[in-house]
Amino acid sequence: MTEERAIFAGGCFWCMVKPFDQMPGIKQVVSGYTGGQVPNPTYEEVCSGMTGHTEAVEITFDPAVISYQQLVDIYWQQTDPTDAFGQFADRGDSYRPVIFYTSPEQKNVAEMSKNQLQSSGRFKDPIVTTIEPAQTFYPAEEYHQDFYRKNPAHYNAYSEGSGRKGFIRKHWDNQ
């Protein structure tokens, strides 16, 4: 069996795990940090904005069961692709939306998908999510892993209170 990796940044990584974690073909979803200059950063260091890292999820998946295109489609429906300066209540570079590709094929799929979303007219503003080559991914501290399972009340309150759930309902509930 072949496994591939996909890395997506879309604001708080707590909210990015559940939508992927429950799909067939997903082997693992890890919360972590990528895109920065400091090896093995801590959550506090990333939040300081001084490391250059972005909160992200690394997804290990079986492409025979779920395609990278399907993962990208799920990704778009979890983020505000028109906001380059963070996501919902979370502001700053560590929360910016990014698709980190691990192969030329992933880059092509991501770019085509971004172009299709832009031309769809679903959003009035430009799609500003960046598509960048994957860099070293550092898993976050254990208390951040599977947060939606470990702290369901906090997760639900945060995903609603941050504005994420309302945005998703407004833009994607007709899917």
mmCIF file of N, CA and C in Angstrom, residues 14-149:
data_model
loop_
_atom_site.group_PDB
_atom_site.id
_atom_site.type_symbol
_atom_site.label_atom_id
_atom_site.label_comp_id
_atom_site.label_asym_id
_atom_site.label_seq_id
_atom_site.Cartn_x
_atom_site.Cartn_y
_atom_site.Cartn_z
ATOM 1 N N TRP A 14 -6.434 23.031 15.524
ATOM 2 C CA TRP A 14 -7.473 22.254 16.212
ATOM 3 C C TRP A 14 -8.663 22.025 15.294
ATOM 4 N N CYS A 15 -9.013 23.053 14.533
ATOM 5 C CA CYS A 15 -10.208 22.986 13.678
ATOM 6 C C CYS A 15 -9.945 22.314 12.334
ATOM 7 N N MET A 16 -8.695 22.041 12.024
ATOM 8 C CA MET A 16 -8.363 21.457 10.723
ATOM 9 C C MET A 16 -8.239 19.932 10.765
ATOM 10 N N VAL A 17 -8.265 19.330 11.936
ATOM 11 C CA VAL A 17 -8.070 17.889 12.048
ATOM 12 C C VAL A 17 -9.345 17.114 11.735
ATOM 13 N N LYS A 18 -10.442 17.440 12.429
ATOM 14 C CA LYS A 18 -11.673 16.642 12.340
ATOM 15 C C LYS A 18 -12.195 16.450 10.917
ATOM 16 N N PRO A 19 -12.244 17.476 10.070
ATOM 17 C CA PRO A 19 -12.808 17.274 8.730
ATOM 18 C C PRO A 19 -12.068 16.219 7.896
ATOM 19 N N PHE A 20 -10.786 16.060 8.148
ATOM 20 C CA PHE A 20 -9.996 15.065 7.407
ATOM 21 C C PHE A 20 -9.968 13.726 8.137
ATOM 22 N N ASP A 21 -9.864 13.787 9.453
ATOM 23 C CA ASP A 21 -9.663 12.611 10.292
ATOM 24 C C ASP A 21 -10.752 11.563 10.107
ATOM 25 N N GLN A 22 -11.944 11.975 9.757
ATOM 26 C CA GLN A 22 -13.069 11.054 9.698
ATOM 27 C C GLN A 22 -13.352 10.527 8.294
ATOM 28 N N MET A 23 -12.456 10.805 7.343
ATOM 29 C CA MET A 23 -12.669 10.364 5.965
ATOM 30 C C MET A 23 -12.011 9.005 5.726
ATOM 31 N N PRO A 24 -12.645 8.144 4.918
ATOM 32 C CA PRO A 24 -12.005 6.877 4.549
ATOM 33 C C PRO A 24 -10.687 7.149 3.826
ATOM 34 N N GLY A 25 -9.696 6.322 4.096
ATOM 35 C CA GLY A 25 -8.401 6.459 3.442
ATOM 36 C C GLY A 25 -7.412 7.330 4.199
ATOM 37 N N ILE A 26 -7.869 7.995 5.251
ATOM 38 C CA ILE A 26 -6.968 8.825 6.058
ATOM 39 C C ILE A 26 -6.331 7.928 7.117
ATOM 40 N N LYS A 27 -5.021 7.893 7.116
ATOM 41 C CA LYS A 27 -4.289 7.066 8.082
ATOM 42 C C LYS A 27 -3.985 7.829 9.368
ATOM 43 N N GLN A 28 -3.667 9.137 9.212
ATOM 44 C CA GLN A 28 -3.283 9.926 10.378
ATOM 45 C C GLN A 28 -3.378 11.406 10.037
ATOM 46 N N VAL A 29 -3.787 12.218 11.013
ATOM 47 C CA VAL A 29 -3.775 13.664 10.881
ATOM 48 C C VAL A 29 -3.045 14.203 12.104
ATOM 49 N N VAL A 30 -1.953 14.928 11.858
ATOM 50 C CA VAL A 30 -1.113 15.443 12.933
ATOM 51 C C VAL A 30 -1.125 16.962 12.891
ATOM 52 N N SER A 31 -1.367 17.583 14.040
ATOM 53 C CA SER A 31 -1.261 19.037 14.165
ATOM 54 C C SER A 31 0.198 19.402 14.340
ATOM 55 N N GLY A 32 0.621 20.503 13.701
ATOM 56 C CA GLY A 32 2.016 20.893 13.852
ATOM 57 C C GLY A 32 2.316 22.231 13.225
ATOM 58 N N TYR A 33 3.604 22.437 12.976
ATOM 59 C CA TYR A 33 4.115 23.719 12.499
ATOM 60 C C TYR A 33 5.022 23.478 11.291
ATOM 61 N N THR A 34 4.947 24.379 10.325
ATOM 62 C CA THR A 34 5.802 24.267 9.150
ATOM 63 C C THR A 34 6.037 25.642 8.544
ATOM 64 N N GLY A 35 7.049 25.729 7.697
ATOM 65 C CA GLY A 35 7.305 26.952 6.957
ATOM 66 C C GLY A 35 8.184 27.971 7.661
ATOM 67 N N GLY A 36 8.784 27.608 8.772
ATOM 68 C CA GLY A 36 9.590 28.577 9.518
ATOM 69 C C GLY A 36 11.066 28.267 9.524
ATOM 70 N N GLN A 37 11.808 29.069 10.287
ATOM 71 C CA GLN A 37 13.264 28.953 10.315
ATOM 72 C C GLN A 37 13.814 28.277 11.569
ATOM 73 N N VAL A 38 13.012 28.100 12.606
ATOM 74 C CA VAL A 38 13.498 27.582 13.885
ATOM 75 C C VAL A 38 13.187 26.088 13.978
ATOM 76 N N PRO A 39 14.207 25.248 14.234
ATOM 77 C CA PRO A 39 13.926 23.817 14.368
ATOM 78 C C PRO A 39 13.130 23.525 15.649
ATOM 79 N N ASN A 40 12.218 22.572 15.550
ATOM 80 C CA ASN A 40 11.428 22.106 16.695
ATOM 81 C C ASN A 40 10.807 23.234 17.509
ATOM 82 N N PRO A 41 10.023 24.091 16.881
ATOM 83 C CA PRO A 41 9.447 25.210 17.630
ATOM 84 C C PRO A 41 8.364 24.742 18.603
ATOM 85 N N THR A 42 8.174 25.514 19.640
ATOM 86 C CA THR A 42 7.083 25.260 20.581
ATOM 87 C C THR A 42 5.876 26.101 20.166
ATOM 88 N N TYR A 43 4.744 25.778 20.737
ATOM 89 C CA TYR A 43 3.527 26.536 20.465
ATOM 90 C C TYR A 43 3.726 28.006 20.831
ATOM 91 N N GLU A 44 4.323 28.259 21.968
ATOM 92 C CA GLU A 44 4.553 29.637 22.411
ATOM 93 C C GLU A 44 5.470 30.383 21.443
ATOM 94 N N GLU A 45 6.502 29.716 20.949
ATOM 95 C CA GLU A 45 7.409 30.352 19.989
ATOM 96 C C GLU A 45 6.692 30.677 18.682
ATOM 97 N N VAL A 46 5.874 29.747 18.193
ATOM 98 C CA VAL A 46 5.144 29.980 16.948
ATOM 99 C C VAL A 46 4.163 31.140 17.138
ATOM 100 N N CYS A 47 3.441 31.139 18.269
ATOM 101 C CA CYS A 47 2.472 32.213 18.536
ATOM 102 C C CYS A 47 3.131 33.580 18.662
ATOM 103 N N SER A 48 4.404 33.611 19.013
ATOM 104 C CA SER A 48 5.116 34.887 19.146
ATOM 105 C C SER A 48 5.306 35.566 17.797
ATOM 106 N N GLY A 49 5.189 34.779 16.716
ATOM 107 C CA GLY A 49 5.378 35.316 15.379
ATOM 108 C C GLY A 49 6.833 35.465 14.974
ATOM 109 N N MET A 50 7.738 34.987 15.794
ATOM 110 C CA MET A 50 9.163 35.182 15.533
ATOM 111 C C MET A 50 9.829 34.000 14.812
ATOM 112 N N THR A 51 9.123 32.877 14.636
ATOM 113 C CA THR A 51 9.759 31.704 14.026
ATOM 114 C C THR A 51 9.462 31.566 12.537
ATOM 115 N N GLY A 52 8.425 32.244 12.054
ATOM 116 C CA GLY A 52 8.028 32.124 10.653
ATOM 117 C C GLY A 52 7.150 30.922 10.357
ATOM 118 N N HIS A 53 6.845 30.126 11.369
ATOM 119 C CA HIS A 53 6.026 28.935 11.154
ATOM 120 C C HIS A 53 4.544 29.270 11.044
ATOM 121 N N THR A 54 3.836 28.346 10.419
ATOM 122 C CA THR A 54 2.388 28.404 10.289
ATOM 123 C C THR A 54 1.818 27.148 10.941
ATOM 124 N N GLU A 55 0.725 27.303 11.682
ATOM 125 C CA GLU A 55 0.035 26.124 12.202
ATOM 126 C C GLU A 55 -0.545 25.368 11.009
ATOM 127 N N ALA A 56 -0.372 24.054 10.998
ATOM 128 C CA ALA A 56 -0.815 23.246 9.864
ATOM 129 C C ALA A 56 -1.166 21.840 10.327
ATOM 130 N N VAL A 57 -1.745 21.077 9.418
ATOM 131 C CA VAL A 57 -1.971 19.654 9.657
ATOM 132 C C VAL A 57 -1.253 18.861 8.574
ATOM 133 N N GLU A 58 -0.643 17.769 8.997
ATOM 134 C CA GLU A 58 -0.006 16.833 8.073
ATOM 135 C C GLU A 58 -0.882 15.593 8.023
ATOM 136 N N ILE A 59 -1.345 15.282 6.826
ATOM 137 C CA ILE A 59 -2.286 14.183 6.622
ATOM 138 C C ILE A 59 -1.570 13.063 5.882
ATOM 139 N N THR A 60 -1.585 11.877 6.466
ATOM 140 C CA THR A 60 -1.079 10.690 5.792
ATOM 141 C C THR A 60 -2.306 9.957 5.249
ATOM 142 N N PHE A 61 -2.301 9.704 3.933
ATOM 143 C CA PHE A 61 -3.485 9.126 3.309
ATOM 144 C C PHE A 61 -3.126 8.081 2.270
ATOM 145 N N ASP A 62 -4.098 7.233 1.975
ATOM 146 C CA ASP A 62 -3.970 6.200 0.946
ATOM 147 C C ASP A 62 -4.622 6.740 -0.326
ATOM 148 N N PRO A 63 -3.828 7.087 -1.344
ATOM 149 C CA PRO A 63 -4.390 7.677 -2.554
ATOM 150 C C PRO A 63 -5.273 6.722 -3.352
ATOM 151 N N ALA A 64 -5.241 5.441 -3.033
ATOM 152 C CA ALA A 64 -6.142 4.498 -3.694
ATOM 153 C C ALA A 64 -7.555 4.596 -3.120
ATOM 154 N N VAL A 65 -7.688 5.208 -1.945
ATOM 155 C CA VAL A 65 -8.989 5.332 -1.285
ATOM 156 C C VAL A 65 -9.516 6.762 -1.357
ATOM 157 N N ILE A 66 -8.638 7.739 -1.142
ATOM 158 C CA ILE A 66 -9.024 9.149 -1.204
ATOM 159 C C ILE A 66 -7.943 9.900 -1.976
ATOM 160 N N SER A 67 -8.359 10.668 -2.940
ATOM 161 C CA SER A 67 -7.383 11.356 -3.794
ATOM 162 C C SER A 67 -6.933 12.671 -3.161
ATOM 163 N N TYR A 68 -5.808 13.158 -3.622
ATOM 164 C CA TYR A 68 -5.337 14.469 -3.187
ATOM 165 C C TYR A 68 -6.344 15.546 -3.582
ATOM 166 N N GLN A 69 -6.949 15.407 -4.752
ATOM 167 C CA GLN A 69 -7.981 16.364 -5.181
ATOM 168 C C GLN A 69 -9.122 16.410 -4.170
ATOM 169 N N GLN A 70 -9.540 15.259 -3.675
ATOM 170 C CA GLN A 70 -10.608 15.226 -2.669
ATOM 171 C C GLN A 70 -10.162 15.946 -1.390
ATOM 172 N N LEU A 71 -8.916 15.771 -1.010
ATOM 173 C CA LEU A 71 -8.405 16.454 0.186
ATOM 174 C C LEU A 71 -8.399 17.968 -0.016
ATOM 175 N N VAL A 72 -7.989 18.410 -1.187
ATOM 176 C CA VAL A 72 -7.989 19.847 -1.485
ATOM 177 C C VAL A 72 -9.425 20.389 -1.441
ATOM 178 N N ASP A 73 -10.365 19.626 -1.976
ATOM 179 C CA ASP A 73 -11.768 20.044 -1.940
ATOM 180 C C ASP A 73 -12.258 20.196 -0.497
ATOM 181 N N ILE A 74 -11.890 19.267 0.365
ATOM 182 C CA ILE A 74 -12.248 19.361 1.790
ATOM 183 C C ILE A 74 -11.578 20.590 2.398
ATOM 184 N N TYR A 75 -10.314 20.801 2.061
ATOM 185 C CA TYR A 75 -9.571 21.945 2.594
ATOM 186 C C TYR A 75 -10.284 23.264 2.319
ATOM 187 N N TRP A 76 -10.677 23.498 1.069
ATOM 188 C CA TRP A 76 -11.316 24.771 0.729
ATOM 189 C C TRP A 76 -12.528 25.028 1.605
ATOM 190 N N GLN A 77 -13.238 23.966 1.963
ATOM 191 C CA GLN A 77 -14.475 24.115 2.717
ATOM 192 C C GLN A 77 -14.254 24.295 4.221
ATOM 193 N N GLN A 78 -12.987 24.396 4.646
ATOM 194 C CA GLN A 78 -12.673 24.613 6.063
ATOM 195 C C GLN A 78 -12.090 25.997 6.326
ATOM 196 N N THR A 79 -11.793 26.747 5.271
ATOM 197 C CA THR A 79 -11.046 27.989 5.416
ATOM 198 C C THR A 79 -11.768 29.152 4.746
ATOM 199 N N ASP A 80 -11.297 30.352 5.052
ATOM 200 C CA ASP A 80 -11.701 31.530 4.290
ATOM 201 C C ASP A 80 -10.552 31.818 3.334
ATOM 202 N N PRO A 81 -10.669 31.379 2.086
ATOM 203 C CA PRO A 81 -9.551 31.516 1.152
ATOM 204 C C PRO A 81 -9.320 32.954 0.686
ATOM 205 N N THR A 82 -10.138 33.890 1.157
ATOM 206 C CA THR A 82 -9.986 35.299 0.774
ATOM 207 C C THR A 82 -9.269 36.120 1.846
ATOM 208 N N ASP A 83 -8.837 35.481 2.922
ATOM 209 C CA ASP A 83 -8.206 36.186 4.042
ATOM 210 C C ASP A 83 -6.758 35.714 4.206
ATOM 211 N N ALA A 84 -5.821 36.529 3.743
ATOM 212 C CA ALA A 84 -4.400 36.164 3.805
ATOM 213 C C ALA A 84 -3.765 36.447 5.154
ATOM 214 N N PHE A 85 -4.470 37.139 6.043
ATOM 215 C CA PHE A 85 -3.858 37.615 7.288
ATOM 216 C C PHE A 85 -4.281 36.822 8.511
ATOM 217 N N GLY A 86 -4.756 35.610 8.309
ATOM 218 C CA GLY A 86 -5.196 34.756 9.391
ATOM 219 C C GLY A 86 -6.492 34.084 8.999
ATOM 220 N N GLN A 87 -7.097 33.418 9.942
ATOM 221 C CA GLN A 87 -8.358 32.745 9.686
ATOM 222 C C GLN A 87 -9.284 32.984 10.867
ATOM 223 N N PHE A 88 -10.401 33.632 10.568
ATOM 224 C CA PHE A 88 -11.458 33.854 11.543
ATOM 225 C C PHE A 88 -10.896 34.647 12.733
ATOM 226 N N ALA A 89 -11.022 34.141 13.956
ATOM 227 C CA ALA A 89 -10.564 34.908 15.122
ATOM 228 C C ALA A 89 -9.042 34.899 15.258
ATOM 229 N N ASP A 90 -8.380 34.019 14.557
ATOM 230 C CA ASP A 90 -6.915 33.890 14.673
ATOM 231 C C ASP A 90 -6.233 34.742 13.616
ATOM 232 N N ARG A 91 -5.414 35.673 14.039
ATOM 233 C CA ARG A 91 -4.792 36.629 13.131
ATOM 234 C C ARG A 91 -3.279 36.450 13.130
ATOM 235 N N GLY A 92 -2.664 36.783 12.021
ATOM 236 C CA GLY A 92 -1.212 36.753 11.907
ATOM 237 C C GLY A 92 -0.714 35.654 10.992
ATOM 238 N N ASP A 93 0.583 35.744 10.675
ATOM 239 C CA ASP A 93 1.204 34.805 9.740
ATOM 240 C C ASP A 93 1.102 33.348 10.173
ATOM 241 N N SER A 94 1.106 33.092 11.465
ATOM 242 C CA SER A 94 1.066 31.694 11.908
ATOM 243 C C SER A 94 -0.295 31.051 11.645
ATOM 244 N N TYR A 95 -1.275 31.851 11.210
ATOM 245 C CA TYR A 95 -2.609 31.337 10.910
ATOM 246 C C TYR A 95 -3.004 31.519 9.449
ATOM 247 N N ARG A 96 -2.057 31.890 8.595
ATOM 248 C CA ARG A 96 -2.375 32.167 7.189
ATOM 249 C C ARG A 96 -2.755 30.877 6.460
ATOM 250 N N PRO A 97 -3.594 30.985 5.426
ATOM 251 C CA PRO A 97 -3.996 29.796 4.679
ATOM 252 C C PRO A 97 -2.974 29.432 3.603
ATOM 253 N N VAL A 98 -2.498 28.194 3.667
ATOM 254 C CA VAL A 98 -1.481 27.714 2.723
ATOM 255 C C VAL A 98 -1.739 26.253 2.386
ATOM 256 N N ILE A 99 -1.596 25.923 1.120
ATOM 257 C CA ILE A 99 -1.509 24.529 0.696
ATOM 258 C C ILE A 99 -0.030 24.271 0.442
ATOM 259 N N PHE A 100 0.553 23.376 1.225
ATOM 260 C CA PHE A 100 1.966 23.010 1.062
ATOM 261 C C PHE A 100 2.020 21.721 0.239
ATOM 262 N N TYR A 101 2.571 21.803 -0.953
ATOM 263 C CA TYR A 101 2.603 20.617 -1.817
ATOM 264 C C TYR A 101 3.887 19.814 -1.593
ATOM 265 N N THR A 102 3.762 18.487 -1.750
ATOM 266 C CA THR A 102 4.907 17.594 -1.557
ATOM 267 C C THR A 102 5.399 16.982 -2.862
ATOM 268 N N SER A 103 4.738 17.339 -3.976
ATOM 269 C CA SER A 103 5.149 16.812 -5.282
ATOM 270 C C SER A 103 4.662 17.764 -6.368
ATOM 271 N N PRO A 104 5.245 17.678 -7.567
ATOM 272 C CA PRO A 104 4.750 18.492 -8.676
ATOM 273 C C PRO A 104 3.274 18.209 -8.988
ATOM 274 N N GLU A 105 2.856 16.956 -8.818
ATOM 275 C CA GLU A 105 1.458 16.608 -9.068
ATOM 276 C C GLU A 105 0.536 17.321 -8.083
ATOM 277 N N GLN A 106 0.932 17.343 -6.810
ATOM 278 C CA GLN A 106 0.120 18.051 -5.816
ATOM 279 C C GLN A 106 0.063 19.544 -6.128
ATOM 280 N N LYS A 107 1.172 20.108 -6.555
ATOM 281 C CA LYS A 107 1.188 21.529 -6.909
ATOM 282 C C LYS A 107 0.193 21.804 -8.034
ATOM 283 N N ASN A 108 0.213 20.959 -9.071
ATOM 284 C CA ASN A 108 -0.696 21.143 -10.208
ATOM 285 C C ASN A 108 -2.158 21.038 -9.783
ATOM 286 N N VAL A 109 -2.472 20.040 -8.960
ATOM 287 C CA VAL A 109 -3.843 19.857 -8.487
ATOM 288 C C VAL A 109 -4.278 21.083 -7.684
ATOM 289 N N ALA A 110 -3.419 21.547 -6.787
ATOM 290 C CA ALA A 110 -3.752 22.698 -5.941
ATOM 291 C C ALA A 110 -3.960 23.957 -6.779
ATOM 292 N N GLU A 111 -3.082 24.201 -7.739
ATOM 293 C CA GLU A 111 -3.214 25.401 -8.573
ATOM 294 C C GLU A 111 -4.473 25.353 -9.437
ATOM 295 N N MET A 112 -4.765 24.196 -10.019
ATOM 296 C CA MET A 112 -5.978 24.074 -10.828
ATOM 297 C C MET A 112 -7.221 24.266 -9.961
ATOM 298 N N SER A 113 -7.207 23.693 -8.778
ATOM 299 C CA SER A 113 -8.343 23.809 -7.878
ATOM 300 C C SER A 113 -8.548 25.257 -7.426
ATOM 301 N N LYS A 114 -7.458 25.947 -7.131
ATOM 302 C CA LYS A 114 -7.543 27.357 -6.742
ATOM 303 C C LYS A 114 -8.127 28.190 -7.880
ATOM 304 N N ASN A 115 -7.670 27.939 -9.097
ATOM 305 C CA ASN A 115 -8.194 28.657 -10.260
ATOM 306 C C ASN A 115 -9.682 28.383 -10.466
ATOM 307 N N GLN A 116 -10.087 27.140 -10.284
ATOM 308 C CA GLN A 116 -11.503 26.787 -10.426
ATOM 309 C C GLN A 116 -12.341 27.491 -9.363
ATOM 310 N N LEU A 117 -11.842 27.528 -8.125
ATOM 311 C CA LEU A 117 -12.576 28.192 -7.056
ATOM 312 C C LEU A 117 -12.702 29.684 -7.356
ATOM 313 N N GLN A 118 -11.624 30.288 -7.830
ATOM 314 C CA GLN A 118 -11.653 31.713 -8.156
ATOM 315 C C GLN A 118 -12.677 31.996 -9.248
ATOM 316 N N SER A 119 -12.701 31.174 -10.275
ATOM 317 C CA SER A 119 -13.601 31.429 -11.405
ATOM 318 C C SER A 119 -15.043 31.003 -11.121
ATOM 319 N N SER A 120 -15.264 30.290 -10.018
ATOM 320 C CA SER A 120 -16.614 29.815 -9.696
ATOM 321 C C SER A 120 -17.560 30.935 -9.284
ATOM 322 N N GLY A 121 -17.002 32.045 -8.802
ATOM 323 C CA GLY A 121 -17.844 33.137 -8.329
ATOM 324 C C GLY A 121 -18.394 32.927 -6.934
ATOM 325 N N ARG A 122 -17.984 31.864 -6.252
ATOM 326 C CA ARG A 122 -18.462 31.584 -4.893
ATOM 327 C C ARG A 122 -18.069 32.702 -3.925
ATOM 328 N N PHE A 123 -16.901 33.296 -4.169
ATOM 329 C CA PHE A 123 -16.409 34.385 -3.317
ATOM 330 C C PHE A 123 -16.250 35.639 -4.155
ATOM 331 N N LYS A 124 -16.646 36.778 -3.596
ATOM 332 C CA LYS A 124 -16.507 38.059 -4.308
ATOM 333 C C LYS A 124 -15.050 38.514 -4.346
ATOM 334 N N ASP A 125 -14.334 38.271 -3.246
ATOM 335 C CA ASP A 125 -12.937 38.697 -3.144
ATOM 336 C C ASP A 125 -12.014 37.648 -3.759
ATOM 337 N N PRO A 126 -10.793 38.058 -4.117
ATOM 338 C CA PRO A 126 -9.835 37.113 -4.714
ATOM 339 C C PRO A 126 -9.454 35.985 -3.746
ATOM 340 N N ILE A 127 -9.140 34.837 -4.298
ATOM 341 C CA ILE A 127 -8.638 33.706 -3.516
ATOM 342 C C ILE A 127 -7.150 33.973 -3.271
ATOM 343 N N VAL A 128 -6.776 34.133 -2.008
ATOM 344 C CA VAL A 128 -5.410 34.533 -1.666
ATOM 345 C C VAL A 128 -4.615 33.422 -0.978
ATOM 346 N N THR A 129 -5.215 32.259 -0.795
ATOM 347 C CA THR A 129 -4.490 31.120 -0.231
ATOM 348 C C THR A 129 -3.248 30.883 -1.082
ATOM 349 N N THR A 130 -2.098 30.742 -0.429
ATOM 350 C CA THR A 130 -0.874 30.504 -1.193
ATOM 351 C C THR A 130 -0.640 29.003 -1.367
ATOM 352 N N ILE A 131 0.119 28.679 -2.393
ATOM 353 C CA ILE A 131 0.509 27.301 -2.692
ATOM 354 C C ILE A 131 2.031 27.300 -2.691
ATOM 355 N N GLU A 132 2.602 26.582 -1.723
ATOM 356 C CA GLU A 132 4.042 26.643 -1.482
ATOM 357 C C GLU A 132 4.615 25.244 -1.336
ATOM 358 N N PRO A 133 5.918 25.085 -1.634
ATOM 359 C CA PRO A 133 6.536 23.772 -1.428
ATOM 360 C C PRO A 133 6.574 23.413 0.056
ATOM 361 N N ALA A 134 6.344 22.146 0.346
ATOM 362 C CA ALA A 134 6.389 21.668 1.733
ATOM 363 C C ALA A 134 7.790 21.847 2.298
ATOM 364 N N GLN A 135 7.825 22.185 3.548
ATOM 365 C CA GLN A 135 9.076 22.284 4.295
ATOM 366 C C GLN A 135 8.992 21.306 5.458
ATOM 367 N N THR A 136 9.994 21.302 6.306
ATOM 368 C CA THR A 136 9.985 20.392 7.448
ATOM 369 C C THR A 136 8.733 20.635 8.282
ATOM 370 N N PHE A 137 8.071 19.558 8.631
ATOM 371 C CA PHE A 137 6.862 19.616 9.461
ATOM 372 C C PHE A 137 7.231 19.131 10.856
ATOM 373 N N TYR A 138 6.906 19.939 11.857
ATOM 374 C CA TYR A 138 7.188 19.604 13.252
ATOM 375 C C TYR A 138 5.872 19.345 13.977
ATOM 376 N N PRO A 139 5.655 18.132 14.487
ATOM 377 C CA PRO A 139 4.427 17.880 15.237
ATOM 378 C C PRO A 139 4.319 18.812 16.442
ATOM 379 N N ALA A 140 3.101 19.255 16.697
ATOM 380 C CA ALA A 140 2.843 20.098 17.863
ATOM 381 C C ALA A 140 2.865 19.242 19.130
ATOM 382 N N GLU A 141 2.818 19.918 20.239
ATOM 383 C CA GLU A 141 2.797 19.252 21.533
ATOM 384 C C GLU A 141 1.598 18.312 21.617
ATOM 385 N N GLU A 142 1.723 17.291 22.430
ATOM 386 C CA GLU A 142 0.705 16.244 22.528
ATOM 387 C C GLU A 142 -0.684 16.794 22.867
ATOM 388 N N TYR A 143 -0.757 17.802 23.718
ATOM 389 C CA TYR A 143 -2.078 18.310 24.102
ATOM 390 C C TYR A 143 -2.832 18.948 22.938
ATOM 391 N N HIS A 144 -2.137 19.261 21.829
ATOM 392 C CA HIS A 144 -2.802 19.793 20.637
ATOM 393 C C HIS A 144 -3.317 18.698 19.707
ATOM 394 N N GLN A 145 -2.819 17.478 19.867
ATOM 395 C CA GLN A 145 -3.196 16.387 18.961
ATOM 396 C C GLN A 145 -4.615 15.908 19.270
ATOM 397 N N ASP A 146 -5.406 15.691 18.215
ATOM 398 C CA ASP A 146 -6.787 15.183 18.359
ATOM 399 C C ASP A 146 -7.594 16.008 19.351
ATOM 400 N N PHE A 147 -7.414 17.318 19.316
ATOM 401 C CA PHE A 147 -8.059 18.200 20.289
ATOM 402 C C PHE A 147 -9.576 18.043 20.274
ATOM 403 N N TYR A 148 -10.158 17.853 19.106
ATOM 404 C CA TYR A 148 -11.624 17.735 19.020
ATOM 405 C C TYR A 148 -12.142 16.519 19.770
ATOM 406 N N ARG A 149 -11.309 15.490 19.910
ATOM 407 C CA ARG A 149 -11.704 14.290 20.665
ATOM 408 C C ARG A 149 -11.444 14.464 22.157
#
